[in-house]
XYZ file of N, CA and C in Angstrom:
567
model
N 5.604 -110.147 8.236
C 6.927 -110.661 7.958
C 7.576 -111.170 9.225
N 7.338 -110.503 10.345
C 7.934 -110.938 11.600
C 7.364 -112.284 12.009
N 6.057 -112.482 11.748
C 5.448 -113.764 12.079
C 6.032 -114.880 11.222
N 6.254 -114.601 9.943
C 6.851 -115.617 9.061
C 8.277 -115.921 9.502
N 8.998 -114.896 9.945
C 10.359 -115.098 10.408
C 10.377 -115.986 11.647
N 9.464 -115.741 12.574
C 9.372 -116.579 13.765
C 8.954 -117.995 13.407
N 8.025 -118.134 12.475
C 7.577 -119.456 12.039
C 8.720 -120.221 11.388
N 9.516 -119.545 10.583
C 10.655 -120.181 9.936
C 11.681 -120.629 10.966
N 11.936 -119.800 11.958
C 12.876 -120.176 13.020
C 12.374 -121.392 13.793
N 11.069 -121.395 14.089
C 10.515 -122.520 14.833
C 10.609 -123.811 14.027
N 10.354 -123.732 12.718
C 10.441 -124.934 11.876
C 11.868 -125.452 11.812
N 12.833 -124.572 11.664
C 14.235 -124.987 11.604
C 14.676 -125.568 12.941
N 14.231 -124.931 14.035
C 14.589 -125.446 15.352
C 13.977 -126.814 15.584
N 12.750 -127.031 15.154
C 12.107 -128.325 15.298
C 12.807 -129.370 14.439
N 13.227 -128.979 13.239
C 13.947 -129.912 12.364
C 15.312 -130.266 12.931
N 15.967 -129.342 13.581
C 17.283 -129.634 14.146
C 17.180 -130.468 15.418
N 16.052 -130.513 16.058
C 15.867 -131.299 17.277
C 15.485 -132.746 16.974
N 15.195 -133.044 15.743
C 14.746 -134.391 15.414
C 15.786 -135.465 15.793
N 17.068 -135.264 15.568
C 18.007 -136.306 15.983
C 18.066 -136.479 17.492
N 17.702 -135.425 18.202
C 17.734 -135.528 19.644
C 16.532 -136.271 20.194
N 15.524 -136.519 19.375
C 14.301 -137.141 19.853
C 14.556 -138.566 20.336
N 15.390 -139.322 19.605
C 15.660 -140.710 20.004
C 16.370 -140.766 21.346
N 17.334 -139.887 21.528
C 18.054 -139.895 22.801
C 17.175 -139.375 23.917
N 16.183 -138.533 23.595
C 15.281 -138.050 24.622
C 14.351 -139.156 25.066
N 13.995 -140.036 24.105
C 13.120 -141.151 24.465
C 13.843 -142.079 25.432
N 15.111 -142.318 25.206
C 15.874 -143.200 26.077
C 16.274 -142.510 27.378
N 15.972 -141.184 27.503
C 16.181 -140.497 28.760
C 17.544 -139.889 28.928
N 18.383 -139.881 27.882
C 19.720 -139.326 28.042
C 19.728 -137.808 27.963
N 18.951 -137.204 27.043
C 18.954 -135.757 26.830
C 17.499 -135.281 26.837
N 17.183 -134.274 27.598
C 15.807 -133.766 27.540
C 15.536 -133.121 26.184
N 14.322 -133.347 25.706
C 13.975 -132.830 24.380
C 13.914 -131.301 24.378
N 13.310 -130.744 25.382
C 13.225 -129.290 25.480
C 14.007 -128.860 26.713
N 14.895 -127.947 26.567
C 15.646 -127.489 27.723
C 16.969 -126.902 27.305
N 17.900 -126.818 28.263
C 19.167 -126.164 27.998
C 20.094 -127.014 27.141
N 19.884 -128.272 27.161
C 20.778 -129.135 26.385
C 20.632 -128.872 24.906
N 19.433 -128.574 24.482
C 19.210 -128.311 23.055
C 19.882 -127.001 22.665
N 19.757 -125.982 23.507
C 20.381 -124.709 23.175
C 21.898 -124.798 23.293
N 22.403 -125.686 24.143
C 23.842 -125.839 24.274
C 24.411 -126.777 23.209
N 23.521 -127.358 22.408
C 24.008 -128.308 21.412
C 24.770 -127.630 20.290
N 24.635 -126.304 20.168
C 25.386 -125.578 19.162
C 24.720 -125.519 17.814
N 23.495 -126.014 17.696
C 22.788 -125.966 16.418
C 22.205 -124.576 16.250
N 22.570 -123.890 15.182
C 22.074 -122.546 14.897
C 21.188 -122.631 13.661
N 19.997 -122.141 13.766
C 19.060 -122.202 12.650
C 19.298 -121.020 11.731
N 19.548 -121.274 10.448
C 19.745 -120.158 9.519
C 18.400 -119.506 9.173
N 18.411 -118.191 9.075
C 17.220 -117.435 8.723
C 17.580 -116.517 7.567
N 16.757 -116.553 6.505
C 17.001 -115.687 5.353
C 16.163 -114.433 5.461
N 16.784 -113.284 5.206
C 16.076 -112.010 5.219
C 15.953 -111.431 3.819
N 16.233 -112.188 2.811
C 16.244 -111.729 1.423
C 17.324 -110.665 1.257
N 17.143 -109.757 0.316
C 18.207 -108.813 0.021
C 18.025 -107.454 0.691
N 16.924 -107.254 1.399
C 16.660 -105.923 1.955
C 16.788 -105.884 3.472
N 17.426 -106.785 4.068
C 17.591 -106.776 5.512
C 16.351 -107.323 6.202
N 16.385 -107.283 7.506
C 15.277 -107.835 8.276
C 14.050 -106.953 8.130
N 12.937 -107.565 7.767
C 11.689 -106.826 7.614
C 10.897 -106.942 8.912
N 10.364 -105.836 9.331
C 9.589 -105.812 10.565
C 8.139 -105.491 10.227
N 7.249 -106.037 11.006
C 5.829 -105.711 10.878
C 5.573 -104.495 11.761
N 5.522 -103.325 11.151
C 5.377 -102.084 11.895
C 3.890 -101.797 12.075
N 3.481 -101.597 13.306
C 2.084 -101.271 13.594
C 1.941 -99.761 13.541
N 1.051 -99.309 12.693
C 0.821 -97.870 12.579
C -0.674 -97.623 12.409
N -1.051 -96.404 12.624
C -2.461 -96.039 12.529
C -2.923 -96.182 11.081
N -4.192 -96.515 10.942
C -4.736 -96.692 9.603
C -4.840 -95.351 8.885
N -4.628 -95.386 7.609
C -4.752 -94.183 6.781
C -5.992 -94.234 5.912
N -6.839 -95.249 6.136
C -8.012 -95.422 5.294
C -8.943 -94.214 5.368
N -9.266 -93.787 6.596
C -10.226 -92.694 6.743
C -9.648 -91.370 6.261
N -8.344 -91.171 6.447
C -7.721 -89.955 5.931
C -7.796 -89.907 4.408
N -7.440 -91.031 3.783
C -7.483 -91.073 2.309
C -8.914 -90.967 1.802
N -9.858 -91.598 2.521
C -11.258 -91.528 2.106
C -11.767 -90.094 2.191
N -11.437 -89.406 3.301
C -11.845 -88.008 3.443
C -11.266 -87.149 2.333
N -9.994 -87.329 2.015
C -9.368 -86.522 0.965
C -9.965 -86.833 -0.403
N -10.270 -88.116 -0.646
C -10.913 -88.464 -1.924
C -12.290 -87.812 -2.034
N -13.091 -87.890 -0.960
C -14.418 -87.277 -0.998
C -14.342 -85.758 -1.094
N -13.362 -85.165 -0.415
C -13.170 -83.712 -0.510
C -12.847 -83.308 -1.940
N -11.960 -84.042 -2.561
C -11.608 -83.743 -3.954
C -12.816 -83.934 -4.870
N -13.571 -85.011 -4.633
C -14.740 -85.292 -5.472
C -15.766 -84.167 -5.370
N -16.126 -83.782 -4.132
C -17.147 -82.755 -3.982
C -16.640 -81.382 -4.393
N -15.361 -81.136 -4.227
C -14.808 -79.875 -4.711
C -14.922 -79.808 -6.234
N -14.566 -80.900 -6.883
C -14.670 -80.910 -8.348
C -16.125 -80.911 -8.794
N -17.001 -81.552 -8.017
C -18.411 -81.619 -8.382
C -19.077 -80.249 -8.315
N -18.684 -79.439 -7.342
C -19.325 -78.136 -7.188
C -18.444 -76.985 -7.645
N -17.155 -77.088 -7.410
C -16.257 -75.970 -7.700
C -16.070 -75.712 -9.182
N -15.924 -76.771 -9.943
C -15.685 -76.598 -11.383
C -16.888 -75.949 -12.074
N -18.126 -76.414 -11.848
C -19.253 -75.713 -12.490
C -19.399 -74.261 -12.047
N -19.121 -73.981 -10.779
C -19.238 -72.595 -10.310
C -18.212 -71.711 -11.016
N -16.999 -72.203 -11.144
C -15.959 -71.425 -11.829
C -16.331 -71.220 -13.302
N -16.848 -72.261 -13.943
C -17.236 -72.142 -15.355
C -18.368 -71.129 -15.520
N -19.382 -71.222 -14.655
C -20.523 -70.293 -14.753
C -20.075 -68.855 -14.484
N -19.240 -68.657 -13.461
C -18.759 -67.303 -13.155
C -17.930 -66.740 -14.308
N -17.119 -67.587 -14.920
C -16.319 -67.130 -16.065
C -17.215 -66.738 -17.236
N -18.217 -67.574 -17.533
C -19.128 -67.256 -18.636
C -19.903 -65.962 -18.363
N -20.332 -65.769 -17.143
C -21.062 -64.538 -16.806
C -20.160 -63.318 -16.964
N -18.920 -63.434 -16.479
C -18.003 -62.293 -16.592
C -17.636 -61.997 -18.039
N -17.545 -63.034 -18.867
C -17.146 -62.819 -20.259
C -18.310 -62.281 -21.091
N -19.485 -62.911 -20.961
C -20.581 -62.565 -21.865
C -21.517 -61.478 -21.331
N -21.694 -61.375 -20.033
C -22.601 -60.355 -19.499
C -21.811 -59.144 -19.028
N -20.849 -59.349 -18.149
C -20.012 -58.251 -17.678
C -20.690 -57.404 -16.613
N -19.969 -56.396 -16.170
C -20.483 -55.524 -15.118
C -21.446 -54.491 -15.698
N -22.336 -54.017 -14.834
C -23.319 -53.018 -15.253
C -22.652 -51.643 -15.353
N -23.213 -50.812 -16.200
C -22.692 -49.455 -16.360
C -23.667 -48.467 -15.735
N -23.126 -47.419 -15.200
C -23.937 -46.393 -14.567
C -24.657 -45.575 -15.644
N -25.969 -45.397 -15.451
C -26.769 -44.630 -16.419
C -27.787 -43.787 -15.661
N -28.324 -42.826 -16.362
C -29.341 -41.961 -15.763
C -30.632 -42.746 -15.554
N -31.332 -42.432 -14.454
C -32.610 -43.084 -14.171
C -33.704 -42.308 -14.897
N -34.523 -43.001 -15.676
C -35.608 -42.300 -16.376
C -36.619 -41.689 -15.397
N -37.297 -40.672 -15.875
C -38.272 -39.972 -15.040
C -39.433 -40.905 -14.705
N -39.796 -40.973 -13.418
C -40.927 -41.789 -12.981
C -40.577 -43.249 -12.707
N -39.350 -43.658 -12.939
C -38.958 -45.058 -12.722
C -38.291 -45.180 -11.357
N -38.760 -46.112 -10.567
C -38.160 -46.367 -9.254
C -37.368 -47.671 -9.364
N -36.045 -47.617 -9.242
C -35.252 -48.842 -9.367
C -35.474 -49.784 -8.187
N -35.389 -51.051 -8.491
C -35.478 -52.063 -7.434
C -34.157 -52.090 -6.669
N -34.194 -52.733 -5.495
C -32.996 -52.693 -4.645
C -31.825 -53.464 -5.259
N -32.083 -54.494 -6.052
C -30.985 -55.264 -6.635
C -30.342 -54.561 -7.823
N -30.978 -53.561 -8.366
C -30.435 -52.864 -9.531
C -29.305 -51.902 -9.168
N -29.049 -51.711 -7.896
C -27.977 -50.819 -7.480
C -26.615 -51.511 -7.466
N -26.607 -52.838 -7.595
C -25.334 -53.573 -7.575
C -24.729 -53.615 -8.972
N -23.405 -53.647 -9.033
C -22.700 -53.571 -10.305
C -22.573 -54.943 -10.981
N -22.200 -55.982 -10.220
C -21.917 -57.292 -10.814
C -23.195 -58.111 -10.949
N -23.340 -58.872 -12.042
C -24.584 -59.637 -12.248
C -24.802 -60.741 -11.209
N -23.734 -61.360 -10.727
C -23.909 -62.404 -9.707
C -24.379 -61.773 -8.404
N -23.823 -60.632 -8.058
C -24.257 -59.921 -6.847
C -25.709 -59.476 -6.986
N -26.093 -59.041 -8.165
C -27.486 -58.653 -8.394
C -28.415 -59.849 -8.220
N -28.016 -61.001 -8.735
C -28.843 -62.214 -8.612
C -28.985 -62.618 -7.144
N -27.883 -62.564 -6.402
C -27.927 -62.920 -4.981
C -28.812 -61.936 -4.224
N -28.683 -60.632 -4.514
C -29.498 -59.625 -3.826
C -30.974 -59.771 -4.171
N -31.268 -60.217 -5.389
C -32.672 -60.320 -5.813
C -33.351 -61.567 -5.274
N -32.661 -62.752 -5.324
C -33.330 -64.009 -5.024
C -32.961 -64.630 -3.675
N -31.867 -64.238 -3.079
C -31.434 -64.891 -1.840
C -31.574 -63.960 -0.636
N -31.039 -62.759 -0.732
C -31.050 -61.843 0.410
C -32.377 -61.101 0.512
N -32.659 -60.640 1.733
C -33.862 -59.841 1.942
C -33.614 -58.409 1.471
N -34.678 -57.716 1.059
C -34.499 -56.314 0.664
C -34.118 -55.458 1.872
N -33.501 -54.296 1.639
C -33.061 -53.456 2.752
C -34.214 -52.964 3.625
N -35.390 -52.773 3.033
C -36.535 -52.343 3.828
C -36.918 -53.402 4.859
N -36.889 -54.657 4.420
C -37.226 -55.749 5.335
C -36.169 -55.871 6.436
N -34.898 -55.727 6.071
C -33.825 -55.767 7.074
C -34.015 -54.641 8.093
N -34.389 -53.466 7.618
C -34.617 -52.326 8.499
C -35.758 -52.622 9.467
N -36.842 -53.220 8.950
C -37.981 -53.560 9.811
C -37.604 -54.633 10.830
N -36.755 -55.584 10.433
C -36.319 -56.621 11.380
C -35.495 -56.014 12.506
N -34.632 -55.047 12.175
C -33.829 -54.392 13.207
C -34.730 -53.574 14.132
N -35.727 -52.889 13.561
C -36.660 -52.130 14.400
C -37.446 -53.048 15.333
N -37.870 -54.203 14.840
C -38.598 -55.161 15.686
C -37.705 -55.663 16.812
N -36.434 -55.912 16.503
C -35.486 -56.364 17.535
C -35.290 -55.276 18.593
N -35.162 -54.036 18.142
C -34.987 -52.923 19.091
C -36.222 -52.797 19.978
N -37.414 -52.944 19.397
C -38.657 -52.848 20.179
C -38.747 -53.977 21.210
N -38.383 -55.189 20.818
C -38.407 -56.311 21.779
C -37.430 -56.083 22.919
N -36.252 -55.568 22.597
C -35.281 -55.293 23.654
C -35.768 -54.178 24.581
N -36.448 -53.177 24.018
C -37.002 -52.109 24.851
C -38.064 -52.654 25.793
N -38.948 -53.544 25.284
C -39.977 -54.147 26.134
C -39.350 -55.017 27.227
N -38.307 -55.754 26.890
C -37.627 -56.564 27.913
C -37.032 -55.678 28.992
N -36.428 -54.579 28.585
C -35.841 -53.652 29.539
C -36.918 -53.048 30.429
N -38.060 -52.713 29.846
C -39.171 -52.161 30.625
C -39.689 -53.185 31.631
N -39.809 -54.454 31.209
C -40.267 -55.499 32.132
C -39.259 -55.718 33.259
N -37.975 -55.673 32.938
C -36.955 -55.810 33.983
C -37.066 -54.666 34.990
N -37.267 -53.457 34.476
C -37.390 -52.291 35.348
C -38.620 -52.424 36.251
N -39.762 -52.871 35.700
C -40.977 -53.063 36.496
C -40.783 -54.145 37.543
N -40.112 -55.253 37.192
C -39.866 -56.321 38.163
C -38.972 -55.822 39.292
N -37.992 -55.017 38.961
C -37.113 -54.442 39.990
C -37.903 -53.522 40.925
N -38.796 -52.708 40.353
C -39.623 -51.807 41.160
C -40.574 -52.595 42.056
N -41.154 -53.681 41.536
C -42.051 -54.521 42.334
C -41.293 -55.132 43.503
N -40.103 -55.649 43.286
C -39.304 -56.221 44.374
C -38.982 -55.165 45.424
N -38.664 -53.958 44.977
C -38.344 -52.884 45.927
C -39.554 -52.554 46.791
N -40.732 -52.450 46.165
C -41.944 -52.127 46.922
C -42.352 -53.277 47.849
N -42.167 -54.522 47.410
C -42.488 -55.664 48.273
C -41.599 -55.660 49.504
N -40.328 -55.348 49.318
C -39.411 -55.309 50.452
C -39.764 -54.154 51.392
N -40.163 -53.029 50.810
C -40.490 -51.856 51.611
C -41.775 -52.064 52.415
N -42.822 -52.623 51.801
C -44.134 -52.760 52.432
C -44.307 -54.073 53.186
N -43.350 -55.008 53.030
C -43.491 -56.294 53.720
C -44.428 -57.247 53.020
N -44.768 -56.956 51.790
C -45.613 -57.869 51.017
C -44.755 -58.995 50.462
N -45.431 -59.990 49.900
C -44.676 -61.070 49.285
C -45.564 -61.936 48.422
N -44.971 -62.798 47.671
C -45.765 -63.654 46.799
C -46.342 -64.868 47.512
N -46.122 -64.998 48.826
C -46.612 -66.164 49.543
C -48.129 -66.067 49.717
N -48.718 -67.206 50.019
C -50.171 -67.286 50.193
C -50.444 -67.894 51.559
N -51.588 -67.615 52.116
C -51.970 -68.239 53.373
C -53.387 -68.767 53.233
N -53.661 -69.811 53.988
C -54.973 -70.427 53.969
C -55.552 -70.329 55.389
N -56.863 -70.159 55.472
C -57.513 -70.123 56.784
C -57.425 -71.496 57.430
N -57.196 -71.504 58.723
C -57.149 -72.757 59.460
C -58.567 -73.258 59.654
N -58.738 -74.566 59.475
C -60.088 -75.121 59.618
C -60.484 -75.089 61.088
N -61.763 -75.038 61.322
C -62.262 -74.990 62.695
C -62.127 -76.328 63.390
N -62.129 -76.275 64.718
C -61.980 -77.519 65.498
C -63.263 -78.322 65.524
N -64.370 -77.736 65.096
C -65.632 -78.477 65.097
C -65.631 -79.600 64.061
N -64.763 -79.547 63.102
C -64.718 -80.588 62.067
C -63.820 -81.764 62.464
N -63.128 -81.678 63.575
C -62.230 -82.750 63.997
C -63.035 -83.785 64.764
N -62.829 -85.066 64.411
C -63.524 -86.166 65.060
C -62.649 -86.677 66.194
N -63.119 -86.479 67.458
C -62.330 -86.903 68.608
C -62.774 -88.273 69.147
N -63.713 -88.940 68.524
C -64.179 -90.259 69.003
C -63.065 -91.263 68.903
N -63.035 -92.200 69.877
C -62.019 -93.254 69.786
C -62.276 -94.146 68.594
N -61.256 -94.702 68.113
C -61.387 -95.567 66.931
C -62.062 -96.865 67.314
N -62.726 -97.473 66.337
C -63.404 -98.742 66.597
C -62.397 -99.838 66.864
N -61.310 -99.862 66.088
C -60.256 -100.862 66.313
C -58.969 -100.108 66.531
N -58.519 -100.027 67.770
C -57.291 -99.284 68.013
C -56.075 -99.964 67.412
N -55.065 -99.166 67.189
C -53.826 -99.721 66.622
C -53.183 -100.629 67.645
N -52.584 -101.702 67.179
C -51.934 -102.605 68.123
C -50.452 -102.556 67.990
């Protein structure tokens, strides 16, 4: 809108200068300059009924709206079926009831949970408690071995410092009989 307003002003100003063109050709009044502004011609500009409109530069909202649309879409795509399934499970299956364990029957680890969704997650997604216990034991054993290796490395450094040993290596010096002392055939120039 601001560009159109400027364009409209320029067109009106150019139209109001047209009578001055003949006198500018004859050299009496310069076409562009202070004489034109002092001529008293004011160009009318219409702003319609809502006042002057400005072209306001602001940050784009495209990516914000796109993110919110996609968030709503994926929430509805996944959230609604999950809510429906959870409602159906709670209505038709319900929570488990505590009962006596028959003689000779060993319950599985997922059978100790009350809710059917929790039982399903414990059965098909999570590891059994025995496996978790073995993983923790393996972690403890690895940490113990690391600690033992650190202790041995510390002891080795202490003994090396005490005895004057070190990880450096030495090589025997070659004998002087292998050195060729003859003058070169072509000396350097």
